[in-house]
């Protein structure tokens, strides 16, 4: 993968042009990590680890430090298994997250991604709340060439739309049912409880294969609170990080993975239907530190 | 979050050590400044802004400025609070209305920031104030953005100008231009132009936003930014300032628990005032921006004045 917009490359450039590792190097590294949203705690942790390594290997070469940084990131990223589990039939995928992070768009891309592997897909419009959310999902379904289950009336209970979607998949022998939900801030207890209900209702028909939490790549440290709350209410099994085509670095996802143990599974990098890839720790680390 | 709740405690502890001493030593100040730096970073304030901010606090805390009524610890808190509020904009700025209507307001920002929802909020609020706003559908990119604006307009009970279907069809610059003409003949005194979300690094779309601005010469360009954004707030705000030169900022999704350090970053880096806070999905969830509330939110100090009393 080429150097992406979210690469730390720019921020690290000064760092690795100096001939030897000195205090300035460490300052620059700290600046780069903080600027990439790793947060003050993880930044300190990484700096301590790297200082220890540099001392252990008695190196003064910034190129060594760069490699160590890439390895430290990769090691953390690879601590969890990024494989999507979609072997049930139907495999039900529930997509959740705070407002505007890219849930509906991700579903459009993911549906296309799966049909590319020969899977049949139905998407369910269980965001019955936001203005034109159902039409938006229907547009994506059309682009992806998959079917969509719409609410039968405005403001229908999201759990019942989710149920109908899974039922539709069962009745029509469709491999995968992906369910869109309304955006909700993790602080809204009532809305978070609603997700629990959606989950329980779906599980009357079929186990949920994956509950994907979509995180906006431009998010800062609040991403951790989001993941913790959604994990609690909806049993999140995987993370999707979107909007990594911008200038944000998304360092907070490392903290999220580390703190919750939920693996990153998909990466969104654009508004086009093809702009979704699986998550590979090595590629991600190499992109951050080219 | 666990790392947070303790800032008040940590500062209070630092301060109780300070209280007994007569004058602040550089070491005292450095300890406090370190705590504040971490709190700001945890709150997602951008690093360059944190650096400037802590330098200013340090300088003032060690300066001659003496307030007999306060002990040294209280003075540091006071300085931090003053500086924060200073950057966030001491006073509120209100919307600028055109001498000759219609007043044109353009909305811009990253994808998903809350622009379309804000269009509805502004419309409802202005309507209640006796205005006759017109919402203009210039996001012809995002799937079904036009329908979304139509629904929002209906909820707000205002008119909408949406001559193009969107979903990639239609020229937003032309729609914006036509909308202003239409507003003049149809007697709408305010025009609110919704635009597509765009990234700071997307030169082509940023130019399009600039072109819309040039075509309609708006009285206000409001930059809508998500309170949950991290360090990227600075690069993004700069890109929008260069691309469309916004006149004011709206901080959205403040109903969550993000500290909202972006407010400080954007205000500090662009010098543009934060005018409104968006605090929910409902069209009524919208209020003027209060710098003092934001200051204590960013530092998670609850009521910062209470801390001054305790210190
Ligand atoms: N640049 C970029 N934009 C994206 C990406 N994913 C989504 N978007 C844009 O982000 C905005 C919000 O996306 P949605 O899919 O509607 O987000 P959502 O989470 O479904 O939003 P709600 O349902 O309102 O909570 C849209 O303008 C999308 O086009 C991405 O990876 N990159
Ligand atoms: N909780 C909360 N949600 C908000 C707020 N403002 C907007 N939203 C939600 O955030 C999501 C995105 O809002 P939009 O108004 O569609 O954002 P946008 O900037 O127009 O998005 P694009 O057109 O895709 O760039 C929707 O789910 C809104 O309901 C707010 O202040 N609080
Ligand atoms: Mg959606
Ligand atoms: Mg919009």
XYZ file of C-alpha atoms and ligand atoms in Angstrom:
667
model
C 0.000 0.000 0.000
C 1.270 3.452 -0.857
C 1.861 6.033 1.855
C -1.635 7.091 2.923
C -2.921 10.437 4.022
C -2.966 9.166 7.587
C 0.640 8.109 7.531
C 2.803 9.443 10.325
C 5.390 9.932 7.591
C 5.107 13.703 7.428
C 5.230 14.125 11.182
C 8.202 11.788 11.448
C 10.177 13.232 8.572
C 12.362 15.555 10.638
C 12.908 12.807 13.121
C 14.645 10.385 10.818
C 16.789 12.833 8.940
C 18.924 13.654 11.976
C 22.119 11.581 11.987
C 21.759 10.265 15.503
C 19.124 9.706 18.177
C 19.145 12.632 20.589
C 16.698 14.451 22.880
C 15.297 16.268 19.855
C 14.461 12.907 18.314
C 12.398 11.910 21.331
C 10.619 15.258 21.389
C 9.762 14.926 17.717
C 8.541 11.389 18.248
C 6.343 12.481 21.127
C 4.934 15.276 19.002
C 4.179 12.864 16.170
C 2.434 10.344 18.427
C 0.363 12.923 20.276
C -0.528 14.573 16.977
C -1.722 11.224 15.680
C -4.272 10.851 18.515
C -2.520 8.072 20.393
C -3.322 10.078 23.526
C -0.962 11.063 26.343
C -0.986 7.715 28.184
C -0.293 5.446 25.213
C 2.267 7.951 23.919
C 4.170 7.766 27.201
C 3.920 3.989 27.173
C 5.312 3.778 23.639
C 8.098 6.245 24.390
C 9.167 4.312 27.497
C 9.161 1.055 25.590
C 11.200 2.510 22.744
C 13.678 4.194 25.064
C 14.238 0.875 26.776
C 14.724 -0.895 23.452
C 17.123 1.732 22.154
C 19.135 1.370 25.362
C 19.015 -2.414 25.214
C 20.310 -2.561 21.664
C 22.690 0.348 22.235
C 21.730 1.949 18.947
C 22.018 5.616 17.990
C 20.623 5.209 14.499
C 17.219 6.835 13.914
C 16.485 4.200 11.269
C 16.567 1.545 14.005
C 14.201 3.608 16.097
C 11.830 3.907 13.192
C 11.789 0.151 12.707
C 11.236 -0.373 16.428
C 8.332 2.052 16.357
C 6.734 0.211 13.451
C 7.207 -3.082 15.249
C 5.774 -1.760 18.503
C 2.676 -0.553 16.688
C 2.322 -3.721 14.672
C 2.692 -5.877 17.742
C -0.164 -4.015 19.413
C -2.312 -4.044 16.318
C -1.762 -7.758 15.819
C -2.683 -8.657 19.379
C -6.227 -9.437 18.256
C -7.616 -11.494 15.416
C -9.055 -9.296 12.644
C -10.882 -12.135 10.866
C -14.582 -11.634 10.221
C -16.687 -14.585 11.316
C -19.405 -14.982 8.731
C -19.889 -18.730 8.498
C -23.425 -18.989 9.950
C -26.320 -19.066 7.516
C -27.629 -16.517 7.522
C -24.723 -14.611 9.013
C -26.248 -11.600 10.711
C -24.152 -8.454 10.916
C -25.358 -5.589 13.096
C -23.759 -2.198 12.484
C -23.708 0.335 15.326
C -22.020 3.591 16.298
C -22.421 7.243 17.199
C -23.977 9.765 14.824
C -22.457 10.408 11.434
C -19.447 8.082 11.652
C -20.189 6.238 8.413
C -22.387 3.264 9.331
C -24.744 3.419 6.359
C -21.936 4.087 3.888
C -19.904 1.212 5.315
C -22.861 -1.120 4.859
C -23.099 -0.144 1.195
C -19.417 -0.821 0.665
C -19.440 -4.022 2.716
C -22.411 -5.415 0.787
C -20.531 -4.828 -2.445
C -17.362 -6.335 -0.952
C -19.261 -9.500 0.015
C -21.055 -9.898 -3.310
C -17.604 -9.678 -4.870
C -16.875 -12.922 -3.027
C -20.034 -14.495 -4.399
C -22.133 -14.048 -1.256
C -25.780 -13.066 -1.398
C -26.664 -10.152 0.852
C -29.725 -8.348 2.183
C -29.508 -5.066 4.085
C -32.077 -3.959 6.646
C -32.992 -0.313 7.247
C -33.429 -0.336 11.008
C -32.537 3.345 11.235
C -36.142 4.427 11.198
C -35.313 7.683 12.942
C -32.953 9.904 10.984
C -34.313 11.944 8.088
C -34.008 9.982 4.812
C -31.836 7.277 6.396
C -33.928 4.523 4.798
C -33.638 6.074 1.326
C -29.907 6.500 1.818
C -29.468 2.806 2.613
C -31.707 1.874 -0.307
C -29.474 3.903 -2.649
C -26.432 2.031 -1.368
C -28.232 -1.304 -1.749
C -28.989 -0.458 -5.342
C -25.363 0.489 -5.992
C -24.196 -2.755 -4.407
C -26.829 -4.769 -6.259
C -28.358 -6.259 -3.109
C -31.845 -6.331 -1.658
C -33.096 -4.025 1.053
C -35.759 -4.532 3.694
C -37.500 -1.256 4.506
C -39.726 -0.432 7.441
C -43.397 -0.912 6.614
C -44.296 2.447 8.081
C -42.475 5.565 9.258
C -41.046 5.343 12.740
C -41.438 1.541 12.935
C -39.664 -0.122 15.855
C -36.071 -0.760 14.723
C -36.046 -4.189 16.364
C -38.951 -5.310 14.217
C -37.230 -4.118 11.018
C -34.132 -6.044 12.069
C -36.286 -9.131 12.700
C -37.937 -8.846 9.300
C -34.557 -8.531 7.632
C -33.240 -11.719 9.202
C -36.512 -13.486 8.413
C -36.174 -12.345 4.811
C -32.662 -13.791 4.656
C -33.888 -17.117 6.057
C -36.890 -17.306 3.733
C -34.853 -16.451 0.664
C -31.727 -18.415 1.479
C -29.595 -15.290 1.557
C -26.106 -15.752 3.003
C -25.652 -12.518 4.903
C -28.028 -9.987 6.490
C -26.514 -6.610 7.373
C -28.557 -4.353 9.613
C -28.167 -0.582 9.754
C -29.034 1.207 12.983
C -29.558 4.851 13.863
C -26.572 6.768 15.163
C -26.639 7.260 18.919
C -24.257 8.845 21.367
C -23.022 6.354 23.947
C -24.217 8.618 26.749
C -27.906 8.179 25.841
C -29.016 5.338 28.063
C -32.435 4.895 26.457
C -30.997 4.618 22.960
C -28.271 2.246 24.129
C -30.905 0.013 25.743
C -32.767 0.014 22.449
C -29.714 -1.650 20.863
C -29.896 -4.401 23.451
C -33.476 -4.980 22.426
C -32.566 -5.121 18.731
C -29.958 -7.729 19.573
C -32.343 -9.871 21.605
C -35.046 -9.762 18.964
C -32.640 -10.775 16.190
C -31.353 -13.641 18.301
C -34.829 -15.156 18.408
C -34.203 -16.054 14.762
C -30.460 -16.440 14.412
C -27.292 -15.744 16.388
C -25.540 -12.493 15.514
C -22.339 -13.307 13.653
C -20.730 -9.890 13.989
C -21.654 -6.642 15.710
C -19.489 -4.025 14.077
C -18.843 -0.712 15.802
C -18.035 2.027 13.326
C -15.532 4.610 14.574
C -14.817 7.834 12.726
C -11.071 8.009 12.053
C -11.034 11.718 12.893
C -12.194 11.005 16.442
C -9.986 11.777 19.406
C -9.835 10.177 22.825
C -13.635 9.916 23.100
C -13.423 6.882 20.816
C -12.444 4.758 23.810
C -15.582 5.735 25.746
C -17.642 4.955 22.644
C -16.192 1.480 22.304
C -16.604 0.667 25.974
C -20.249 1.716 26.019
C -21.199 -0.036 22.778
C -19.375 -3.167 23.879
C -21.429 -3.165 27.044
C -24.804 -2.570 25.383
C -24.426 -4.409 22.112
C -21.567 -6.881 22.536
C -19.398 -5.442 19.784
C -17.195 -8.038 18.063
C -15.282 -5.863 15.629
C -14.304 -2.300 14.800
C -14.571 -0.462 11.505
C -12.455 2.669 11.198
C -13.705 5.116 8.564
C -12.593 8.378 6.945
C -8.934 7.386 6.917
C -8.693 9.029 3.501
C -8.411 12.365 5.311
C -5.516 13.808 7.274
C -6.440 12.212 10.609
C -4.190 9.369 11.768
C -6.655 7.425 13.908
C -4.148 6.605 16.648
C -6.968 6.321 19.194
C -7.984 2.967 17.715
C -4.876 1.427 19.222
C -6.053 2.517 22.630
C -9.510 1.212 21.842
C -8.177 -2.179 20.809
C -5.852 -2.339 23.770
C -8.455 -1.303 26.316
C -11.442 -3.279 25.056
C -9.798 -6.183 23.259
C -12.114 -5.670 20.292
C -10.224 -6.213 17.027
C -10.242 -3.790 14.108
C -11.773 -5.657 11.160
C -12.421 -3.178 8.361
C -11.010 0.136 7.165
C -12.968 2.771 5.225
C -11.082 5.207 3.051
C -13.542 7.126 0.978
C -17.108 7.705 -0.109
C -16.923 5.386 -3.114
C -18.360 1.883 -3.021
C -14.920 0.316 -3.414
C -13.304 2.255 -0.576
C -13.345 -0.492 2.052
C -10.587 -2.949 2.877
C -9.976 -5.663 5.411
C -7.638 -4.836 8.253
C -4.077 -6.151 8.154
C -1.911 -5.132 11.129
C 1.273 -5.253 9.078
C -0.121 -3.035 6.326
C -1.637 -0.625 8.805
C 1.600 -0.290 10.776
C 3.623 0.066 7.588
C 1.245 2.779 6.419
C 1.543 4.696 9.672
C 5.317 4.403 9.689
C 6.425 3.978 6.093
C -13.139 7.990 31.669
C -10.915 6.760 34.378
C -7.944 8.897 33.488
C -10.057 11.987 33.797
C -12.083 12.074 36.930
C -8.898 12.617 38.823
C -7.758 15.873 37.283
C -9.654 17.931 39.815
C -8.156 15.795 42.549
C -4.668 16.048 41.153
C -4.910 19.778 40.747
C -6.400 20.180 44.179
C -3.520 18.159 45.581
C -0.997 20.260 43.695
C -2.731 23.362 44.937
C -2.893 22.367 48.555
C 0.877 22.078 48.434
C 0.978 25.530 46.903
C -1.405 27.131 49.330
C 1.000 27.259 52.192
C 3.716 29.005 50.270
C 3.802 32.707 49.753
C 4.930 32.991 46.190
C 4.852 30.607 43.243
C 8.202 29.097 42.382
C 8.975 27.901 38.855
C 8.891 24.315 40.184
C 5.392 24.791 41.630
C 4.159 26.202 38.379
C 5.787 23.491 36.274
C 4.059 20.764 38.260
C 0.695 22.379 37.771
C 1.344 23.130 34.133
C 2.217 19.472 33.557
C -1.145 18.385 34.962
C -2.931 20.923 32.828
C -1.039 19.826 29.730
C -2.122 16.241 30.218
C -5.722 17.268 30.858
C -5.762 19.317 27.665
C -4.290 16.449 25.640
C -6.821 14.028 27.104
C -9.461 16.535 26.053
C -8.116 16.414 22.461
C -6.815 19.951 22.392
C -4.331 20.056 19.521
C -0.705 19.829 20.566
C 0.495 23.181 19.134
C -2.378 24.888 20.946
C -1.515 23.071 24.168
C 2.071 24.271 23.867
C 1.103 27.909 23.346
C -1.471 27.718 26.061
C 0.755 26.207 28.724
C 3.532 28.636 27.848
C 1.148 31.559 28.341
C -0.106 30.175 31.640
C 3.420 29.591 32.883
C 4.528 33.075 31.970
C 1.581 34.749 33.626
C 1.806 32.571 36.725
C 5.428 33.581 37.210
C 4.840 37.186 36.264
C 4.321 40.151 38.551
C 0.605 40.162 38.211
C -0.493 39.928 41.808
C -3.970 39.617 43.134
C -3.998 40.142 46.879
C -7.382 38.496 47.276
C -6.198 35.140 45.993
C -3.621 32.707 47.252
C -1.074 31.395 44.691
C -3.048 28.267 43.885
C -6.186 30.238 43.247
C -4.222 32.503 40.993
C -3.104 29.652 38.773
C -6.655 28.404 38.352
C -7.794 31.911 37.653
C -5.115 32.370 35.021
C -5.972 29.046 33.353
C -9.622 29.937 33.305
C -9.010 33.434 31.939
C -6.733 32.152 29.214
C -9.192 29.433 28.175
C -12.110 31.806 28.013
C -9.954 34.341 26.219
C -9.168 31.904 23.420
C -12.710 30.574 23.260
C -13.949 34.111 22.754
C -14.805 36.269 25.715
C -18.090 37.377 24.277
C -20.682 35.712 22.126
C -21.051 36.894 18.592
C -24.511 36.944 17.070
C -25.475 36.209 13.490
C -24.742 39.010 11.067
C -27.822 39.931 9.065
C -27.584 41.632 5.658
C -28.670 45.250 5.356
C -30.529 44.275 2.226
C -32.173 40.869 2.560
C -31.812 38.083 1.907
C -29.176 37.239 4.484
C -27.170 34.357 3.093
C -25.731 31.704 5.432
C -23.546 28.955 4.048
C -22.710 25.774 5.996
C -19.484 23.828 5.499
C -17.580 21.057 7.224
C -16.318 17.489 7.219
C -18.556 14.544 6.359
C -21.098 13.765 9.038
C -20.336 16.829 11.155
C -23.980 17.858 11.466
C -24.483 20.444 8.704
C -27.834 19.290 7.365
C -29.266 18.923 10.852
C -27.967 22.393 11.698
C -29.684 23.813 8.616
C -32.972 22.623 10.105
C -32.107 23.945 13.545
C -31.185 27.399 12.255
C -34.320 27.486 10.122
C -36.606 26.585 12.991
C -34.944 29.085 15.297
C -35.040 31.909 12.739
C -38.630 31.143 11.859
C -39.643 31.427 15.508
C -37.985 34.833 15.435
C -40.219 35.995 12.596
C -37.890 35.245 9.688
C -38.840 33.388 6.509
C -35.868 31.121 5.861
C -35.255 29.109 2.729
C -33.160 25.925 2.893
C -31.034 25.226 -0.166
C -29.964 21.728 -1.195
C -26.396 22.120 -2.452
C -25.199 18.715 -1.251
C -25.657 16.887 -4.518
C -23.092 14.264 -3.541
C -24.044 12.268 -0.474
C -26.721 9.670 -1.201
C -30.154 11.161 -0.520
C -28.840 14.343 1.062
C -31.488 16.287 -0.870
C -34.302 14.170 0.602
C -32.774 14.522 4.041
C -32.852 18.310 3.745
C -36.424 18.167 2.462
C -37.506 16.148 5.488
C -35.664 18.498 7.823
C -37.283 21.534 6.162
C -40.685 19.962 6.605
C -39.970 19.293 10.277
C -38.925 22.925 10.701
C -41.912 24.130 8.708
C -39.852 26.110 6.219
C -39.448 26.173 2.447
C -36.736 24.294 0.601
C -35.081 25.018 -2.736
C -34.030 21.737 -4.312
C -34.064 21.879 -8.090
C -31.594 19.016 -8.560
C -32.003 15.379 -7.548
C -28.464 15.035 -6.190
C -26.733 11.642 -5.797
C -24.074 12.953 -8.142
C -26.420 14.891 -10.408
C -26.474 18.705 -10.582
C -24.111 21.635 -10.089
C -24.094 22.985 -6.504
C -22.626 26.347 -7.519
C -25.485 26.950 -9.896
C -28.112 25.814 -7.393
C -26.689 28.208 -4.791
C -26.763 31.106 -7.236
C -30.314 30.365 -8.356
C -31.446 30.001 -4.763
C -30.403 33.526 -3.859
C -32.306 34.897 -6.876
C -35.309 32.791 -5.988
C -35.230 33.997 -2.380
C -35.333 37.624 -3.492
C -38.450 37.125 -5.615
C -40.170 34.724 -3.189
C -39.490 37.070 -0.257
C -37.356 34.811 1.884
C -35.263 37.021 4.130
C -32.720 34.327 5.040
C -31.120 31.712 2.784
C -29.387 28.737 4.395
C -27.164 26.779 2.040
C -26.405 23.143 2.970
C -23.286 21.795 1.295
C -21.704 18.361 0.928
C -19.266 17.160 3.560
C -15.674 17.333 2.389
C -12.207 16.533 3.703
C -9.577 19.195 4.242
C -7.217 17.265 1.973
C -9.709 17.085 -0.899
C -8.495 19.989 -3.024
C -11.131 19.561 -5.705
C -14.100 19.600 -3.338
C -12.560 22.406 -1.302
C -12.351 24.487 -4.450
C -15.994 23.740 -5.125
C -16.891 25.074 -1.672
C -14.856 28.189 -2.426
C -16.719 28.559 -5.717
C -20.086 28.331 -3.975
C -18.965 31.040 -1.593
C -17.813 33.292 -4.430
C -21.064 32.786 -6.309
C -23.335 33.843 -3.436
C -21.147 36.122 -1.298
C -22.660 34.917 2.000
C -23.051 37.101 5.085
C -22.009 34.166 7.243
C -20.104 30.997 6.466
C -20.490 28.615 9.395
C -17.939 25.862 9.841
C -19.600 22.918 11.575
C -17.246 20.702 13.558
C -17.909 17.573 15.577
C -16.999 17.990 19.255
C -15.536 14.466 19.227
C -12.793 15.279 16.712
C -9.192 14.764 17.753
C -5.897 16.342 16.786
C -6.958 16.666 13.154
C -9.140 19.633 14.111
C -6.284 22.028 13.374
C -5.414 20.788 9.884
C -9.090 20.591 8.998
C -9.947 24.041 10.328
C -6.997 25.559 8.490
C -7.997 23.854 5.259
C -11.547 25.187 5.544
C -10.309 28.637 6.471
C -8.155 28.690 3.354
C -10.769 27.049 1.172
C -13.926 28.935 2.166
C -12.806 31.378 4.855
C -15.589 30.772 7.340
C -16.866 33.582 9.565
C -17.969 31.511 12.546
C -17.856 28.034 14.051
C -20.602 25.695 15.254
C -19.609 22.916 17.620
C -21.879 19.900 17.198
C -22.755 16.801 19.221
C -22.007 18.537 22.483
C -24.721 16.403 24.064
C -22.152 13.602 24.299
C -19.316 13.313 26.798
C -16.436 14.394 24.571
C -14.420 17.093 26.295
C -14.484 19.114 23.094
C -10.882 20.256 23.008
C -11.452 20.980 19.321
C -13.226 24.137 20.383
C -10.001 25.478 21.773
C -7.950 24.270 18.806
C -10.201 25.800 16.185
C -10.751 29.088 17.959
C -7.061 29.432 18.685
C -5.806 28.498 15.225
C -8.350 30.377 13.116
C -9.299 33.264 15.365
C -12.922 32.765 14.322
C -15.596 32.885 17.005
C -17.557 29.827 18.064
C -21.116 31.001 17.718
C -23.397 28.070 18.434
C -23.485 24.704 20.131
C -25.478 21.843 18.652
C -26.683 19.579 21.431
C -28.847 16.847 19.991
C -30.620 15.379 17.007
C -33.850 17.311 17.560
C -34.247 20.624 15.745
C -34.609 22.434 19.063
C -31.280 21.128 20.371
C -29.298 24.215 19.595
C -28.003 27.079 21.704
C -25.604 29.990 21.748
C -22.061 28.996 22.656
C -20.940 29.774 26.210
C -17.132 30.078 26.474
C -17.110 29.769 30.277
C -19.051 26.480 30.264
C -16.781 25.138 27.560
C -13.683 26.102 29.519
C -14.668 24.052 32.539
C -15.827 21.194 30.307
C -12.486 20.953 28.514
C -10.561 20.794 31.766
C -13.209 18.611 33.399
C -13.136 20.835 36.417
C -16.845 20.927 36.978
C -17.355 24.377 38.327
C -13.943 25.898 38.078
C -14.899 28.635 40.490
C -15.623 26.097 43.200
C -12.086 24.888 42.776
C -10.815 28.377 43.236
C -12.703 28.563 46.517
C -11.332 25.211 47.668
C -7.781 25.910 46.668
N -14.207 10.714 3.255
C -14.952 9.731 3.762
N -16.246 9.953 4.032
C -16.982 8.937 4.522
C -16.434 7.656 4.783
N -17.432 6.871 5.270
C -18.539 7.648 5.310
N -18.286 8.888 4.860
C -19.196 10.047 4.759
O -19.593 10.404 6.064
C -20.905 10.919 6.074
C -21.743 10.138 7.058
O -21.844 8.809 6.600
P -23.088 7.875 6.941
O -22.825 6.551 6.342
O -24.356 8.550 6.632
O -22.897 7.807 8.512
P -23.874 7.119 9.573
O -23.003 6.628 10.656
O -24.764 6.152 8.904
O -24.688 8.392 10.078
P -26.053 8.406 10.941
O -26.886 7.289 10.432
O -26.610 9.760 10.685
O -25.613 8.230 12.349
C -21.399 10.812 4.637
O -21.191 12.055 3.995
C -20.495 9.754 4.029
O -20.348 9.916 2.642
C -15.032 7.448 4.504
O -14.442 6.383 4.719
N -14.351 8.523 3.998
N -26.358 13.654 19.176
C -26.266 14.570 18.213
N -26.378 14.184 16.945
C -26.286 15.119 15.987
C -26.078 16.481 16.264
N -26.037 17.152 15.085
C -26.213 16.221 14.117
N -26.368 14.986 14.656
C -26.520 13.691 13.980
O -25.320 13.424 13.299
C -25.558 12.720 12.116
C -24.992 13.487 10.949
O -25.703 14.719 10.845
P -25.925 15.439 9.450
O -26.685 16.692 9.731
O -26.456 14.503 8.458
O -24.417 15.794 9.123
P -23.833 16.430 7.785
O -22.692 17.276 8.197
O -24.909 17.061 7.011
O -23.306 15.119 7.048
P -22.875 14.972 5.500
O -23.874 15.724 4.714
O -22.872 13.519 5.267
O -21.509 15.559 5.426
C -27.059 12.517 12.070
O -27.338 11.263 12.657
C -27.594 13.625 12.944
O -28.836 13.283 13.505
C -25.940 16.872 17.634
O -25.734 18.023 17.990
N -26.049 15.867 18.565
Mg -26.809 5.986 8.888
Mg -25.462 16.797 5.064
